[in-house]
Structure formats: C-alpha cells, structure tokens
CSV table of C-alpha atoms in Angstrom, one decimal:
chain,number,residue,atom,x,y,z
E,1169,ASP,CA,-6.7,-14.4,1.3
E,1170,GLN,CA,-9.5,-13.6,3.3
E,1171,GLN,CA,-8.1,-12.2,6.8
E,1172,VAL,CA,-11.1,-11.0,7.8
E,1173,LYS,CA,-13.7,-14.1,8.7
E,1174,GLN,CA,-17.0,-14.9,9.6
E,1175,ASN,CA,-17.2,-18.6,9.7
E,1176,SER,CA,-21.2,-18.7,10.5
E,1177,PRO,CA,-22.8,-18.1,7.0
E,1178,SER,CA,-26.4,-17.8,9.9
E,1179,LEU,CA,-27.4,-17.7,13.1
E,1180,SER,CA,-30.7,-18.4,14.0
E,1181,VAL,CA,-32.1,-17.0,18.2
E,1182,GLN,CA,-35.1,-16.9,19.6
E,1183,GLU,CA,-36.5,-13.0,20.8
E,1184,GLY,CA,-35.3,-12.2,24.1
E,1185,ARG,CA,-32.4,-14.3,24.1
E,1186,ILE,CA,-28.5,-13.1,23.4
E,1187,SER,CA,-27.6,-13.4,19.5
E,1188,ILE,CA,-24.0,-14.1,19.9
E,1189,LEU,CA,-21.4,-14.1,16.0
E,1190,ASN,CA,-18.1,-14.1,16.2
E,1191,CYS,CA,-15.1,-13.0,13.9
E,1192,ASP,CA,-11.7,-13.7,13.8
E,1193,TYR,CA,-8.9,-12.3,12.0
E,1194,THR,CA,-5.3,-12.6,10.8
E,1195,ASN,CA,-3.8,-9.8,10.2
E,1196,SER,CA,-1.7,-8.5,13.4
E,1197,MET,CA,-2.1,-5.2,12.4
E,1198,PHE,CA,-5.6,-4.5,12.4
E,1199,ASP,CA,-6.0,-2.0,15.3
E,1200,TYR,CA,-9.6,-0.8,14.7
E,1201,PHE,CA,-12.9,-2.8,14.6
E,1202,LEU,CA,-16.3,-2.1,13.2
E,1203,TRP,CA,-19.8,-4.0,12.7
E,1204,TYR,CA,-21.7,-3.2,10.5
E,1205,LYS,CA,-25.7,-3.8,9.9
E,1206,LYS,CA,-26.9,-4.7,6.8
E,1207,TYR,CA,-30.9,-5.3,5.8
E,1208,PRO,CA,-31.9,-6.3,2.3
E,1209,ALA,CA,-31.8,-3.7,-0.6
E,1210,GLU,CA,-30.4,-0.9,1.6
E,1211,GLY,CA,-26.8,-0.2,2.4
E,1212,PRO,CA,-25.0,-1.2,5.8
E,1213,THR,CA,-25.2,1.1,8.7
E,1214,PHE,CA,-22.1,1.3,11.5
E,1215,LEU,CA,-23.9,-0.5,14.7
E,1216,ILE,CA,-20.2,-0.4,17.0
E,1217,SER,CA,-16.9,-0.5,16.9
E,1218,ILE,CA,-13.9,-1.2,18.9
E,1219,SER,CA,-10.2,-0.1,19.6
E,1220,SER,CA,-7.4,-2.4,19.8
E,1221,ILE,CA,-6.5,-0.8,23.2
E,1222,LYS,CA,-9.8,-1.6,24.9
E,1223,ASP,CA,-11.4,-5.5,25.2
E,1224,LYS,CA,-15.3,-4.4,25.2
E,1225,ASN,CA,-17.2,-2.0,24.5
E,1226,GLU,CA,-21.1,-1.8,25.0
E,1227,ASP,CA,-23.8,0.4,23.3
E,1228,GLY,CA,-26.9,-0.5,24.6
E,1229,ARG,CA,-27.8,-3.7,23.7
E,1230,PHE,CA,-25.2,-3.8,21.8
E,1231,THR,CA,-21.5,-5.3,23.4
E,1232,VAL,CA,-18.6,-6.0,21.3
E,1233,PHE,CA,-15.9,-8.4,22.5
E,1234,LEU,CA,-12.4,-7.8,21.2
E,1235,ASN,CA,-9.6,-11.2,22.6
E,1236,LYS,CA,-6.3,-9.5,20.4
E,1237,SER,CA,-4.5,-13.2,21.8
E,1238,ALA,CA,-6.7,-15.1,20.4
E,1239,LYS,CA,-7.5,-12.8,17.5
E,1240,HIS,CA,-11.0,-12.8,18.5
E,1241,LEU,CA,-13.8,-10.7,18.3
E,1242,SER,CA,-17.5,-11.5,19.3
E,1243,LEU,CA,-20.8,-9.1,19.0
E,1244,HIS,CA,-23.4,-9.8,21.6
E,1245,ILE,CA,-26.7,-8.6,21.6
E,1246,VAL,CA,-28.9,-8.5,24.7
E,1247,PRO,CA,-31.7,-8.9,23.8
E,1248,SER,CA,-32.3,-9.7,20.6
E,1249,GLN,CA,-35.3,-8.8,18.9
E,1250,PRO,CA,-36.6,-9.5,15.7
E,1251,GLY,CA,-36.0,-6.0,14.1
E,1252,ASP,CA,-32.2,-7.0,14.7
E,1253,SER,CA,-32.7,-10.2,11.7
E,1254,ALA,CA,-30.4,-9.0,9.2
E,1255,VAL,CA,-27.0,-9.5,7.8
E,1256,TYR,CA,-24.0,-8.6,10.2
E,1257,PHE,CA,-20.9,-7.4,8.9
E,1258,CYS,CA,-17.5,-7.4,11.4
E,1259,ALA,CA,-14.1,-5.2,9.7
E,1260,ALA,CA,-11.3,-3.7,10.4
E,1261,SER,CA,-8.9,-1.7,9.7
E,1262,ALA,CA,-4.9,-1.0,10.6
E,1263,VAL,CA,-3.3,2.8,10.8
E,1264,ALA,CA,-0.9,1.3,9.7
E,1265,GLY,CA,1.4,-1.4,7.1
E,1266,THR,CA,0.1,-2.3,3.7
E,1267,SER,CA,-3.8,-2.4,5.0
E,1268,TYR,CA,-3.2,0.9,6.0
E,1269,GLY,CA,-6.3,3.6,4.1
E,1270,LYS,CA,-8.3,0.2,4.1
E,1271,LEU,CA,-11.4,-1.4,5.1
E,1272,THR,CA,-11.0,-5.2,5.2
E,1273,PHE,CA,-14.7,-6.8,6.1
E,1274,GLY,CA,-16.1,-10.7,7.1
E,1275,GLN,CA,-18.4,-12.7,4.9
E,1276,GLY,CA,-20.9,-11.6,6.8
E,1277,THR,CA,-23.6,-13.5,9.0
E,1278,ILE,CA,-27.4,-13.5,8.5
E,1279,LEU,CA,-29.0,-13.8,11.8
E,1280,THR,CA,-33.1,-14.1,12.4
E,1281,VAL,CA,-34.0,-13.9,15.6
E,1282,HIS,CA,-38.0,-15.9,15.6
E,1283,PRO,CA,-41.1,-14.5,17.7
R,306,GLU,CA,-30.5,14.9,6.2
R,307,ALA,CA,-26.9,13.2,6.2
R,308,GLN,CA,-26.8,11.3,3.1
R,309,VAL,CA,-24.6,9.2,0.7
R,310,THR,CA,-26.1,9.1,-3.0
R,311,GLN,CA,-25.6,6.8,-5.4
R,312,ASN,CA,-26.6,6.9,-9.1
R,313,PRO,CA,-28.4,4.3,-10.8
R,314,ARG,CA,-29.8,2.0,-8.0
R,315,TYR,CA,-29.9,-0.4,-10.9
R,316,LEU,CA,-28.3,-0.6,-14.4
R,317,ILE,CA,-27.9,-4.0,-17.2
R,318,THR,CA,-25.7,-3.1,-19.3
R,319,VAL,CA,-23.2,-5.0,-21.8
R,320,THR,CA,-19.9,-6.0,-21.7
R,321,GLY,CA,-17.4,-3.7,-23.2
R,322,LYS,CA,-19.7,-0.6,-23.0
R,323,LYS,CA,-18.0,2.5,-20.4
R,324,LEU,CA,-20.4,3.3,-17.5
R,325,THR,CA,-19.7,5.5,-14.8
R,326,VAL,CA,-21.4,5.1,-11.0
R,327,THR,CA,-22.1,7.9,-9.4
R,328,CYS,CA,-21.8,8.7,-5.9
R,329,SER,CA,-21.6,11.7,-4.2
R,330,GLN,CA,-22.2,12.9,-0.2
R,331,ASN,CA,-23.4,16.0,1.8
R,332,MET,CA,-21.5,15.6,4.9
R,333,ASN,CA,-18.3,16.6,4.2
R,334,HIS,CA,-16.4,14.5,4.4
R,335,GLU,CA,-12.9,13.7,3.6
R,336,TYR,CA,-13.0,9.7,3.4
R,337,MET,CA,-14.8,8.3,0.6
R,338,SER,CA,-15.0,4.0,-0.8
R,339,TRP,CA,-16.2,1.7,-2.9
R,340,TYR,CA,-16.9,-1.8,-2.3
R,341,ARG,CA,-18.3,-4.3,-4.0
R,342,GLN,CA,-20.3,-7.2,-2.5
R,343,ASP,CA,-20.9,-11.0,-3.4
R,344,PRO,CA,-22.6,-13.8,-2.2
R,345,GLY,CA,-20.0,-15.5,0.4
R,346,LEU,CA,-17.2,-13.4,0.4
R,347,GLY,CA,-18.6,-10.3,1.6
R,348,LEU,CA,-17.7,-6.5,1.0
R,349,ARG,CA,-14.6,-6.3,-0.7
R,350,GLN,CA,-13.1,-2.4,-1.2
R,351,ILE,CA,-12.4,-1.7,-4.6
R,352,TYR,CA,-10.8,1.8,-4.5
R,353,TYR,CA,-10.7,4.7,-1.3
R,354,SER,CA,-9.4,8.2,-1.2
R,355,MET,CA,-8.9,10.1,1.8
R,356,ASN,CA,-9.0,13.3,0.3
R,357,VAL,CA,-9.4,15.2,-2.7
R,358,GLU,CA,-6.8,14.3,-5.7
R,359,VAL,CA,-6.0,11.5,-2.9
R,360,THR,CA,-7.2,8.1,-4.2
R,361,ASP,CA,-5.4,4.2,-3.7
R,362,LYS,CA,-6.1,0.8,-4.9
R,363,GLY,CA,-8.4,-1.4,-2.2
R,364,ASP,CA,-8.3,-5.4,-2.4
R,365,VAL,CA,-9.8,-5.7,-5.9
R,366,PRO,CA,-9.3,-2.3,-8.0
R,367,GLU,CA,-8.7,-4.6,-11.4
R,368,GLY,CA,-11.1,-2.9,-13.8
R,369,TYR,CA,-12.8,-0.5,-12.3
R,370,LYS,CA,-11.3,4.1,-11.9
R,371,VAL,CA,-11.7,6.4,-9.6
R,372,SER,CA,-11.6,10.0,-9.5
R,373,ARG,CA,-11.7,12.4,-6.9
R,374,LYS,CA,-11.8,16.2,-8.2
R,375,GLU,CA,-14.4,17.4,-5.6
R,376,LYS,CA,-14.6,16.7,-2.3
R,377,ARG,CA,-18.4,15.1,-2.5
R,378,ASN,CA,-17.8,13.7,-5.1
R,379,PHE,CA,-16.1,9.7,-6.0
R,380,PRO,CA,-17.9,8.1,-9.0
R,381,LEU,CA,-16.3,4.5,-9.8
R,382,ILE,CA,-16.2,3.8,-13.5
R,383,LEU,CA,-16.2,0.9,-15.8
R,384,GLU,CA,-13.7,1.3,-18.7
R,385,SER,CA,-14.3,-1.9,-20.1
R,386,PRO,CA,-17.5,-4.0,-18.3
R,387,SER,CA,-17.3,-7.9,-18.0
R,388,PRO,CA,-19.7,-9.9,-16.5
R,389,ASN,CA,-17.5,-11.0,-13.8
R,390,GLN,CA,-17.9,-7.7,-12.3
R,391,THR,CA,-21.8,-8.3,-12.2
R,392,SER,CA,-22.3,-7.3,-8.5
R,393,LEU,CA,-23.3,-5.3,-5.8
R,394,TYR,CA,-22.0,-2.2,-5.1
R,395,PHE,CA,-22.3,0.2,-2.5
R,396,CYS,CA,-20.2,3.8,-2.0
R,397,ALA,CA,-19.2,5.3,2.0
R,398,SER,CA,-18.2,7.7,3.2
R,399,SER,CA,-16.5,8.9,6.6
R,400,ASP,CA,-15.0,12.0,8.9
R,401,ARG,CA,-11.3,11.9,9.2
R,402,GLY,CA,-10.6,8.8,8.1
R,403,LEU,CA,-11.4,4.6,8.8
R,404,ASN,CA,-11.8,4.8,12.7
R,405,THR,CA,-15.4,6.3,12.5
R,406,GLU,CA,-18.7,5.7,11.4
R,407,ALA,CA,-18.9,5.1,7.3
R,408,PHE,CA,-21.9,5.9,6.0
R,409,PHE,CA,-23.2,3.3,3.1
R,410,GLY,CA,-25.2,4.3,0.3
R,411,GLN,CA,-28.1,2.5,-1.2
R,412,GLY,CA,-26.3,0.6,-3.5
R,413,THR,CA,-25.9,0.4,-7.1
R,414,ARG,CA,-27.1,-3.1,-9.0
R,415,LEU,CA,-24.6,-3.6,-11.6
R,416,THR,CA,-25.3,-6.6,-14.5
R,417,VAL,CA,-23.1,-6.9,-17.5
R,418,VAL,CA,-24.2,-9.2,-19.4
C-alpha cells in the first residue's frame, strides 16, 4: 500500500524553464511534507518542506504547493538549471495515528535538465 | 562538519552470515532512522529511534534489528541475511523529530548472495 505516490518516474526539462514535480498521498493523517533531492552515490539531502496548515512555501527557486483537499503536492523549480538534475523524493509524516514516528517516501522522480 | 557516517559503504556477503552496518552522527540529534532504497519503491523506512533506548518498527522491519544504546550510534543488524535484503541502505538523523530536516549518510550498498 503506497501511501505516497510519485506517478512520474522521470521528467525532462530545458534549462531556464519551469520543472514541476508532483506527489499524491492517501493518508489523511499526514500533516507535514518534505522534498529531498538525491544525486548518484550520495544520500538524499533536504530541499524544502511544508506544514499542512499552509498551502505554499517558497525558498529561492523552489516552491512547494499543497492542496489538502486533493491530497496533492507539487514542487516547482524556476528557473531550472542543469545542476538540478537528480532524483527528487517527496515524503510525508504524521504527528498522530499509526503513522506517527514514520517518514513515508514516494518512489522518486528523475529530473533531467538539458542545457 | 555535521555528518552522518555509515560503514561499510559496500558489502557483499553470503546468505545467513550475520552482519552489522554502523551509523554514527555528530549533531546530537535525538531522532535516527534506517531506510532501504529499491528500484520503483523509493525509500522505505526499516526502523526508527526517537531517543536512546527507544526504537520502533518502520514499514519494512522484517529481518532487521536495531539498537540505540548511545545517542550518536544506531547500528542496523541483519541476523541472517537473505538475498531479498540486497539493497541500498541509508541512515538518517534529525533534531526534534520528523518535521525537521533529516541528514542522510552516504549509503551502504549491500549484496547478499
């Protein structure tokens, strides 16, 4: 039972354009969402997060949008740069219920930004 | 430098031979966890620990054990490894629990033959 899903295994974007990575979740107890970036042969690194009480969080070129009614979040990268090419994971956590203490990840999306 | 250190980075072992993957963090974090990464499945949580002597199962705990005797160390133990435990393993730590930035180790590539 995949509670966090990233339905696009890969995304290819031209440098300077917008990259939009999507994530859907099924567990209504999730109340905190995070995005991680992973380069080959390295561990994931934290990128940006959002609490369920917000619908948008921005950090430089990265913006995360949360639509609670649709159980959907997205990560926007503007403008995209070749160095952004990596695997992006979304993750979710809950402060209560059976998911408390756990961090649930999606399958990941491979982003390729072409010069 | 703040870091999470895993050892070994690469390991090939045989079925049934007990092994331990070590994880150490130097940030005095309370929360530590182990994940495995498999193609098409993303990162799945194996075990986590909210503090010393407090551990709990994640989503895929079968075949694994952990201990948290000290704050900085969180070893992952495979008592009797099997080929389906061939995977890429990551240890992570974070301050004040889940809703903060987690720092990941470099990963351990384990092959069980």
